[in-house]
């Protein structure tokens, strides 16, 4: 099927208009970020803005319209600039006598009553530390019973109608406390001694937008209020951990995407484990898991300090939650005996 001159003209206009939209959006994201509610929503949908690329690229190639292919190189470059670590794992080396640290982050869903399934999802994959979100007191009690042998140490944050944060650990707490994030749920912070050194571990849950519960006329104000709150929560966390000299790892339902401002705040000091995967981990996964390649995820394992991120994985078993557990493995760069 051949395109008419009009349809070719339409394709050319469509491609050029799309490229301009991406360029303008990316420039605004770099310069002003979440400056207003429209940009906040666009930035939160950032990864989806690139969905037209394959369609437009195929049409341009079918029509041998090479000039349009060149135009599309601009949004392709923007996409790769934002997300290339997911497709280009790094080449690292580490010694077998270094300690391997495994952590999990898991939003268990505040209304979930399937305690056996939640416990099973945690136990199926070996972890040293587990960060949970949306934990109700009843679930905490039931998990403590089921996890007592493998995770004898635990802490629950202040109660919340929609559940709060918690930590389970194989190692005794050197220190543990609840960190007030000044909105919604607190974070919990623990310090443990592992064979490779001292680790500060955080479980956090940033404020959700939940715009489906918002009246249409209230959306602009609500979006900006919740963006401000998320950013403040992110800054509180950073202020808490920036003075820590030990390794820091955080499991977080951050309710933000990689193009959101709260993500960019956390990214100033911390690294997202899913973006720093070692080559071997990119082609192998634990049983019952796949490498975490979701570009629109909101559950992250963040870290800083003397450790190397080896692999980050999505666990198949969701335990009755609307989230799936995320497992991250690290090597602490200290010789152990």
Tab-separated table of C-alpha atoms in Angstrom:
chain	number	residue	atom	x	y	z
A	1	UNK	CA	0.000	0.000	0.000
A	2	UNK	CA	1.421	3.353	-1.051
A	3	UNK	CA	0.777	6.578	0.752
A	4	UNK	CA	-0.658	9.519	-1.150
A	5	UNK	CA	1.102	12.856	-1.161
A	6	UNK	CA	-1.384	14.079	1.452
A	7	UNK	CA	-0.775	11.121	3.767
A	8	UNK	CA	2.982	11.539	3.392
A	9	UNK	CA	2.574	15.173	4.273
A	10	UNK	CA	0.474	14.171	7.273
A	11	UNK	CA	3.119	11.685	8.414
A	12	UNK	CA	5.820	14.305	8.061
A	13	UNK	CA	3.779	16.790	10.097
A	14	UNK	CA	3.005	14.147	12.733
A	15	UNK	CA	6.645	13.148	13.176
A	16	UNK	CA	7.933	16.695	13.354
A	17	UNK	CA	5.189	17.762	15.762
A	18	UNK	CA	5.903	14.768	17.996
A	19	UNK	CA	9.650	15.460	18.007
A	20	UNK	CA	9.035	19.079	18.982
A	21	UNK	CA	6.747	18.004	21.838
A	22	UNK	CA	9.430	15.663	23.215
A	23	UNK	CA	12.191	18.255	22.872
A	24	UNK	CA	10.119	20.971	24.579
A	25	UNK	CA	9.025	18.579	27.344
A	26	UNK	CA	12.587	17.372	27.974
A	27	UNK	CA	13.952	20.930	28.060
A	28	UNK	CA	11.265	21.961	30.549
A	29	UNK	CA	11.963	18.857	32.654
A	30	UNK	CA	15.656	19.737	32.785
A	31	UNK	CA	15.160	23.421	33.525
A	32	UNK	CA	11.979	23.841	35.587
A	33	UNK	CA	10.959	20.283	36.535
A	34	UNK	CA	7.631	20.087	38.376
A	35	UNK	CA	6.997	23.830	38.179
A	36	UNK	CA	3.214	23.543	37.735
A	37	UNK	CA	0.538	20.866	37.937
A	38	UNK	CA	0.491	20.221	34.165
A	39	UNK	CA	4.230	19.573	34.125
A	40	UNK	CA	3.931	17.345	37.207
A	41	UNK	CA	1.425	15.113	35.425
A	42	UNK	CA	3.476	15.117	32.214
A	43	UNK	CA	6.635	14.257	34.124
A	44	UNK	CA	4.886	11.447	35.984
A	45	UNK	CA	3.845	10.060	32.593
A	46	UNK	CA	7.336	10.590	31.170
A	47	UNK	CA	8.050	7.038	30.004
A	48	UNK	CA	4.726	6.845	28.164
A	49	UNK	CA	5.584	9.890	26.075
A	50	UNK	CA	7.972	7.657	24.115
A	51	UNK	CA	5.406	5.032	23.101
A	52	UNK	CA	4.784	6.586	19.622
A	53	UNK	CA	8.447	6.132	18.611
A	54	UNK	CA	8.232	2.525	17.299
A	55	UNK	CA	5.021	3.257	15.386
A	56	UNK	CA	6.373	6.409	13.740
A	57	UNK	CA	9.735	4.797	13.055
A	58	UNK	CA	8.155	1.815	11.272
A	59	UNK	CA	5.921	4.047	9.163
A	60	UNK	CA	8.879	6.227	8.183
A	61	UNK	CA	10.983	3.195	7.241
A	62	UNK	CA	8.157	1.613	5.236
A	63	UNK	CA	7.865	4.801	3.243
A	64	UNK	CA	11.669	5.111	3.017
A	65	UNK	CA	11.337	8.592	4.404
A	66	UNK	CA	14.866	8.713	5.814
A	67	UNK	CA	14.620	12.364	6.745
A	68	UNK	CA	11.858	11.512	9.213
A	69	UNK	CA	13.995	8.717	10.649
A	70	UNK	CA	16.663	11.324	11.348
A	71	UNK	CA	14.053	13.477	13.083
A	72	UNK	CA	13.128	10.568	15.333
A	73	UNK	CA	16.720	10.196	16.485
A	74	UNK	CA	16.120	13.117	18.865
A	75	UNK	CA	13.385	11.449	20.995
A	76	UNK	CA	15.276	8.138	20.792
A	77	UNK	CA	18.352	9.884	22.208
A	78	UNK	CA	16.257	11.439	25.004
A	79	UNK	CA	14.771	8.039	25.860
A	80	UNK	CA	18.173	6.352	25.953
A	81	UNK	CA	19.614	9.200	27.970
A	82	UNK	CA	16.935	8.706	30.617
A	83	UNK	CA	16.735	4.912	30.690
A	84	UNK	CA	19.938	3.474	29.190
A	85	UNK	CA	21.138	1.824	32.470
A	86	UNK	CA	18.286	-0.677	32.165
A	87	UNK	CA	19.565	-1.778	28.771
A	88	UNK	CA	23.317	-1.361	29.284
A	89	UNK	CA	24.375	-3.209	32.467
A	90	UNK	CA	27.785	-2.406	33.852
A	91	UNK	CA	30.863	-4.619	33.887
A	92	UNK	CA	31.962	-5.093	37.497
A	93	UNK	CA	34.209	-7.495	39.340
A	94	UNK	CA	34.211	-8.517	42.972
A	95	UNK	CA	35.769	-11.238	45.098
A	96	UNK	CA	33.943	-14.272	46.399
A	97	UNK	CA	35.081	-13.540	49.940
A	98	UNK	CA	33.154	-10.255	49.950
A	99	UNK	CA	29.863	-10.396	51.856
A	100	UNK	CA	26.655	-10.541	49.798
A	101	UNK	CA	23.820	-8.465	51.237
A	102	UNK	CA	20.256	-9.122	50.048
A	103	UNK	CA	17.371	-6.782	50.799
A	104	UNK	CA	13.702	-6.753	49.890
A	105	UNK	CA	11.141	-3.964	49.682
A	106	UNK	CA	7.494	-4.933	49.615
A	107	UNK	CA	4.231	-2.996	49.885
A	108	UNK	CA	1.957	-5.643	51.397
A	109	UNK	CA	-1.340	-3.684	50.904
A	110	UNK	CA	-3.076	-2.358	53.998
A	111	UNK	CA	-6.269	-4.419	53.438
A	112	UNK	CA	-4.438	-7.700	52.777
A	113	UNK	CA	-5.373	-10.481	55.214
A	114	UNK	CA	-3.491	-13.320	53.524
A	115	UNK	CA	-0.696	-13.438	56.078
A	116	UNK	CA	0.554	-16.847	54.986
A	117	UNK	CA	0.977	-15.630	51.390
A	118	UNK	CA	2.827	-12.498	52.497
A	119	UNK	CA	5.156	-14.516	54.728
A	120	UNK	CA	5.723	-17.018	51.921
A	121	UNK	CA	6.601	-14.246	49.457
A	122	UNK	CA	9.197	-12.946	51.924
A	123	UNK	CA	10.667	-16.344	52.716
A	124	UNK	CA	10.903	-17.698	49.156
A	125	UNK	CA	13.934	-15.566	48.396
A	126	UNK	CA	16.805	-15.231	50.845
A	127	UNK	CA	17.050	-11.738	52.280
A	128	UNK	CA	19.000	-10.210	55.117
A	129	UNK	CA	16.742	-7.194	55.520
A	130	UNK	CA	13.113	-6.596	54.531
A	131	UNK	CA	11.413	-3.195	54.236
A	132	UNK	CA	7.618	-3.384	54.322
A	133	UNK	CA	4.994	-0.737	53.632
A	134	UNK	CA	1.261	-0.519	54.485
A	135	UNK	CA	1.595	-2.894	57.423
A	136	UNK	CA	-1.336	-3.001	59.850
A	137	UNK	CA	-0.711	-3.950	63.520
A	138	UNK	CA	-2.560	-7.239	63.056
A	139	UNK	CA	-0.412	-8.142	60.046
A	140	UNK	CA	2.729	-7.228	61.985
A	141	UNK	CA	1.773	-9.619	64.767
A	142	UNK	CA	0.997	-12.403	62.318
A	143	UNK	CA	4.233	-11.879	60.372
A	144	UNK	CA	6.287	-11.833	63.549
A	145	UNK	CA	4.887	-15.280	64.365
A	146	UNK	CA	5.596	-16.644	60.886
A	147	UNK	CA	9.008	-15.019	60.416
A	148	UNK	CA	10.362	-15.380	63.952
A	149	UNK	CA	12.892	-18.064	63.072
A	150	UNK	CA	14.393	-16.381	59.970
A	151	UNK	CA	13.815	-12.729	60.945
A	152	UNK	CA	13.817	-12.484	64.742
A	153	UNK	CA	14.289	-8.693	64.818
A	154	UNK	CA	11.590	-6.263	63.729
A	155	UNK	CA	10.171	-2.779	64.197
A	156	UNK	CA	6.830	-1.196	63.238
A	157	UNK	CA	6.267	2.496	62.575
A	158	UNK	CA	3.457	4.598	64.032
A	159	UNK	CA	-0.019	3.341	63.189
A	160	UNK	CA	-1.842	4.661	60.130
A	161	UNK	CA	-5.331	3.869	58.844
A	162	UNK	CA	-3.765	2.614	55.616
A	163	UNK	CA	-0.875	0.778	57.223
A	164	UNK	CA	2.619	1.925	58.107
A	165	UNK	CA	6.256	1.007	57.496
A	166	UNK	CA	8.161	-1.861	59.094
A	167	UNK	CA	11.512	-3.652	58.979
A	168	UNK	CA	12.390	-7.306	59.530
A	169	UNK	CA	16.023	-8.326	59.977
A	170	UNK	CA	18.147	-11.437	60.397
A	171	UNK	CA	20.619	-9.344	62.396
A	172	UNK	CA	20.132	-7.684	65.799
A	173	UNK	CA	19.460	-3.953	65.814
A	174	UNK	CA	22.304	-1.768	67.006
A	175	UNK	CA	19.858	1.113	66.789
A	176	UNK	CA	16.241	1.527	65.645
A	177	UNK	CA	13.782	4.414	65.559
A	178	UNK	CA	10.781	5.918	63.783
A	179	UNK	CA	11.469	8.916	61.536
A	180	UNK	CA	8.638	11.452	61.236
A	181	UNK	CA	8.201	12.481	57.583
A	182	UNK	CA	5.686	15.194	58.594
A	183	UNK	CA	2.889	13.732	56.476
A	184	UNK	CA	1.097	10.425	56.108
A	185	UNK	CA	3.315	7.470	57.143
A	186	UNK	CA	6.666	7.726	58.939
A	187	UNK	CA	9.838	5.922	57.918
A	188	UNK	CA	11.587	3.411	60.151
A	189	UNK	CA	15.378	3.344	60.427
A	190	UNK	CA	17.517	0.546	61.838
A	191	UNK	CA	21.242	-0.041	62.100
A	192	UNK	CA	22.685	-3.558	61.941
A	193	UNK	CA	26.129	-5.113	61.928
A	194	UNK	CA	26.677	-7.559	59.075
A	195	UNK	CA	29.892	-9.472	58.274
A	196	UNK	CA	30.884	-6.749	55.821
A	197	UNK	CA	30.308	-3.785	58.105
A	198	UNK	CA	27.604	-1.508	59.519
A	199	UNK	CA	24.408	-0.938	57.519
A	200	UNK	CA	21.712	1.668	58.103
A	201	UNK	CA	18.462	0.354	56.621
A	202	UNK	CA	15.366	2.472	55.963
A	203	UNK	CA	11.797	1.565	55.083
A	204	UNK	CA	9.863	4.497	53.634
A	205	UNK	CA	6.536	5.182	51.952
A	206	UNK	CA	6.058	8.585	50.345
A	207	UNK	CA	2.653	10.197	49.978
A	208	UNK	CA	0.506	8.861	47.122
A	209	UNK	CA	-1.286	11.187	44.691
A	210	UNK	CA	-4.570	9.189	44.519
A	211	UNK	CA	-6.089	11.676	42.106
A	212	UNK	CA	-9.047	9.411	41.355
A	213	UNK	CA	-10.391	10.506	44.747
A	214	UNK	CA	-10.028	14.190	43.853
A	215	UNK	CA	-12.716	16.445	42.381
A	216	UNK	CA	-11.796	17.682	38.903
A	217	UNK	CA	-11.621	21.337	39.910
A	218	UNK	CA	-9.337	20.485	42.833
A	219	UNK	CA	-6.748	18.589	40.786
A	220	UNK	CA	-4.336	21.519	40.132
A	221	UNK	CA	-4.122	22.442	43.824
A	222	UNK	CA	-3.994	18.827	45.008
A	223	UNK	CA	-1.243	17.906	42.549
A	224	UNK	CA	0.980	20.747	43.702
A	225	UNK	CA	0.299	20.129	47.409
A	226	UNK	CA	1.179	16.451	47.107
A	227	UNK	CA	4.244	17.173	45.008
A	228	UNK	CA	5.455	19.610	47.650
A	229	UNK	CA	4.791	17.031	50.377
A	230	UNK	CA	6.628	14.256	48.542
A	231	UNK	CA	9.613	16.510	47.954
A	232	UNK	CA	9.668	17.511	51.632
A	233	UNK	CA	9.544	13.857	52.688
A	234	UNK	CA	12.436	13.041	50.335
A	235	UNK	CA	14.479	15.902	51.778
A	236	UNK	CA	13.777	14.782	55.364
A	237	UNK	CA	15.110	11.329	54.488
A	238	UNK	CA	18.226	12.776	52.876
A	239	UNK	CA	18.868	15.080	55.827
A	240	UNK	CA	18.606	12.069	58.130
A	241	UNK	CA	21.049	9.863	56.248
A	242	UNK	CA	23.584	12.343	54.902
A	243	UNK	CA	25.566	12.346	58.135
A	244	UNK	CA	25.664	8.550	58.373
A	245	UNK	CA	29.114	7.194	57.627
A	246	UNK	CA	27.960	3.589	57.354
A	247	UNK	CA	26.403	1.940	54.318
A	248	UNK	CA	22.825	3.107	53.746
A	249	UNK	CA	20.138	1.052	51.999
A	250	UNK	CA	16.495	2.100	51.680
A	251	UNK	CA	13.451	0.146	50.519
A	252	UNK	CA	10.836	2.624	49.376
A	253	UNK	CA	7.376	2.740	47.895
A	254	UNK	CA	8.175	6.210	46.644
A	255	UNK	CA	4.945	6.753	44.670
A	256	UNK	CA	7.041	8.616	42.107
A	257	UNK	CA	8.633	7.807	38.787
A	258	UNK	CA	12.135	8.455	37.526
A	259	UNK	CA	11.052	11.731	35.949
A	260	UNK	CA	9.322	12.963	39.138
A	261	UNK	CA	10.911	15.625	41.313
A	262	UNK	CA	10.990	13.525	44.511
A	263	UNK	CA	12.910	10.823	42.634
A	264	UNK	CA	15.393	13.423	41.409
A	265	UNK	CA	15.873	14.677	44.985
A	266	UNK	CA	16.673	11.183	46.284
A	267	UNK	CA	18.903	10.545	43.288
A	268	UNK	CA	21.184	13.417	44.320
A	269	UNK	CA	22.595	11.347	47.197
A	270	UNK	CA	21.439	7.777	46.592
A	271	UNK	CA	21.685	5.290	43.730
A	272	UNK	CA	18.746	3.289	42.391
A	273	UNK	CA	19.844	-0.358	42.510
A	274	UNK	CA	17.807	-1.284	39.407
A	275	UNK	CA	19.927	1.122	37.326
A	276	UNK	CA	23.295	-0.246	38.428
A	277	UNK	CA	23.015	-3.926	37.547
A	278	UNK	CA	26.072	-6.059	36.872
A	279	UNK	CA	26.269	-7.865	33.496
A	280	UNK	CA	25.883	-11.399	34.818
A	281	UNK	CA	22.811	-10.432	36.843
A	282	UNK	CA	21.275	-8.999	33.681
A	283	UNK	CA	21.044	-12.458	32.129
A	284	UNK	CA	20.351	-14.550	35.241
A	285	UNK	CA	17.615	-14.303	37.867
A	286	UNK	CA	16.738	-16.138	41.076
A	287	UNK	CA	14.054	-18.812	40.836
A	288	UNK	CA	10.627	-17.185	40.819
A	289	UNK	CA	11.917	-13.763	39.815
A	290	UNK	CA	12.816	-11.620	36.814
A	291	UNK	CA	15.167	-8.681	36.515
A	292	UNK	CA	13.420	-5.424	37.392
A	293	UNK	CA	13.160	-3.687	34.027
A	294	UNK	CA	9.895	-1.834	34.625
A	295	UNK	CA	10.421	1.752	33.526
A	296	UNK	CA	7.268	2.926	35.321
A	297	UNK	CA	7.847	1.354	38.722
A	298	UNK	CA	7.397	3.186	42.019
A	299	UNK	CA	9.082	0.654	44.341
A	300	UNK	CA	12.833	1.169	44.652
A	301	UNK	CA	15.864	-0.012	46.575
A	302	UNK	CA	18.201	2.937	47.073
A	303	UNK	CA	21.744	2.749	48.412
A	304	UNK	CA	24.986	4.590	49.104
A	305	UNK	CA	28.333	3.619	50.518
A	306	UNK	CA	30.986	0.961	50.096
A	307	UNK	CA	28.940	-1.639	48.253
A	308	UNK	CA	28.250	-2.763	44.677
A	309	UNK	CA	24.767	-3.386	43.299
A	310	UNK	CA	24.730	-6.808	41.655
A	311	UNK	CA	21.111	-7.340	40.631
A	312	UNK	CA	17.552	-6.168	41.273
A	313	UNK	CA	14.598	-8.457	40.657
A	314	UNK	CA	10.812	-8.551	40.703
A	315	UNK	CA	9.418	-11.485	42.679
A	316	UNK	CA	6.552	-13.280	40.931
A	317	UNK	CA	4.593	-14.009	44.139
A	318	UNK	CA	2.660	-10.888	45.180
A	319	UNK	CA	1.239	-12.425	48.374
A	320	UNK	CA	-2.195	-10.929	47.725
A	321	UNK	CA	-0.880	-7.377	47.406
A	322	UNK	CA	-1.281	-4.875	44.570
A	323	UNK	CA	2.537	-4.563	44.547
A	324	UNK	CA	5.159	-7.216	43.990
A	325	UNK	CA	8.249	-7.626	46.167
A	326	UNK	CA	11.520	-6.200	44.855
A	327	UNK	CA	14.732	-8.060	45.755
A	328	UNK	CA	18.120	-6.352	45.491
A	329	UNK	CA	21.502	-7.988	46.004
A	330	UNK	CA	24.728	-6.166	46.849
A	331	UNK	CA	28.338	-7.036	47.517
A	332	UNK	CA	29.935	-5.140	50.387
A	333	UNK	CA	33.420	-4.214	49.284
A	334	UNK	CA	35.203	-5.419	52.414
A	335	UNK	CA	37.030	-8.710	52.805
A	336	UNK	CA	35.286	-11.052	55.229
A	337	UNK	CA	36.599	-14.173	56.909
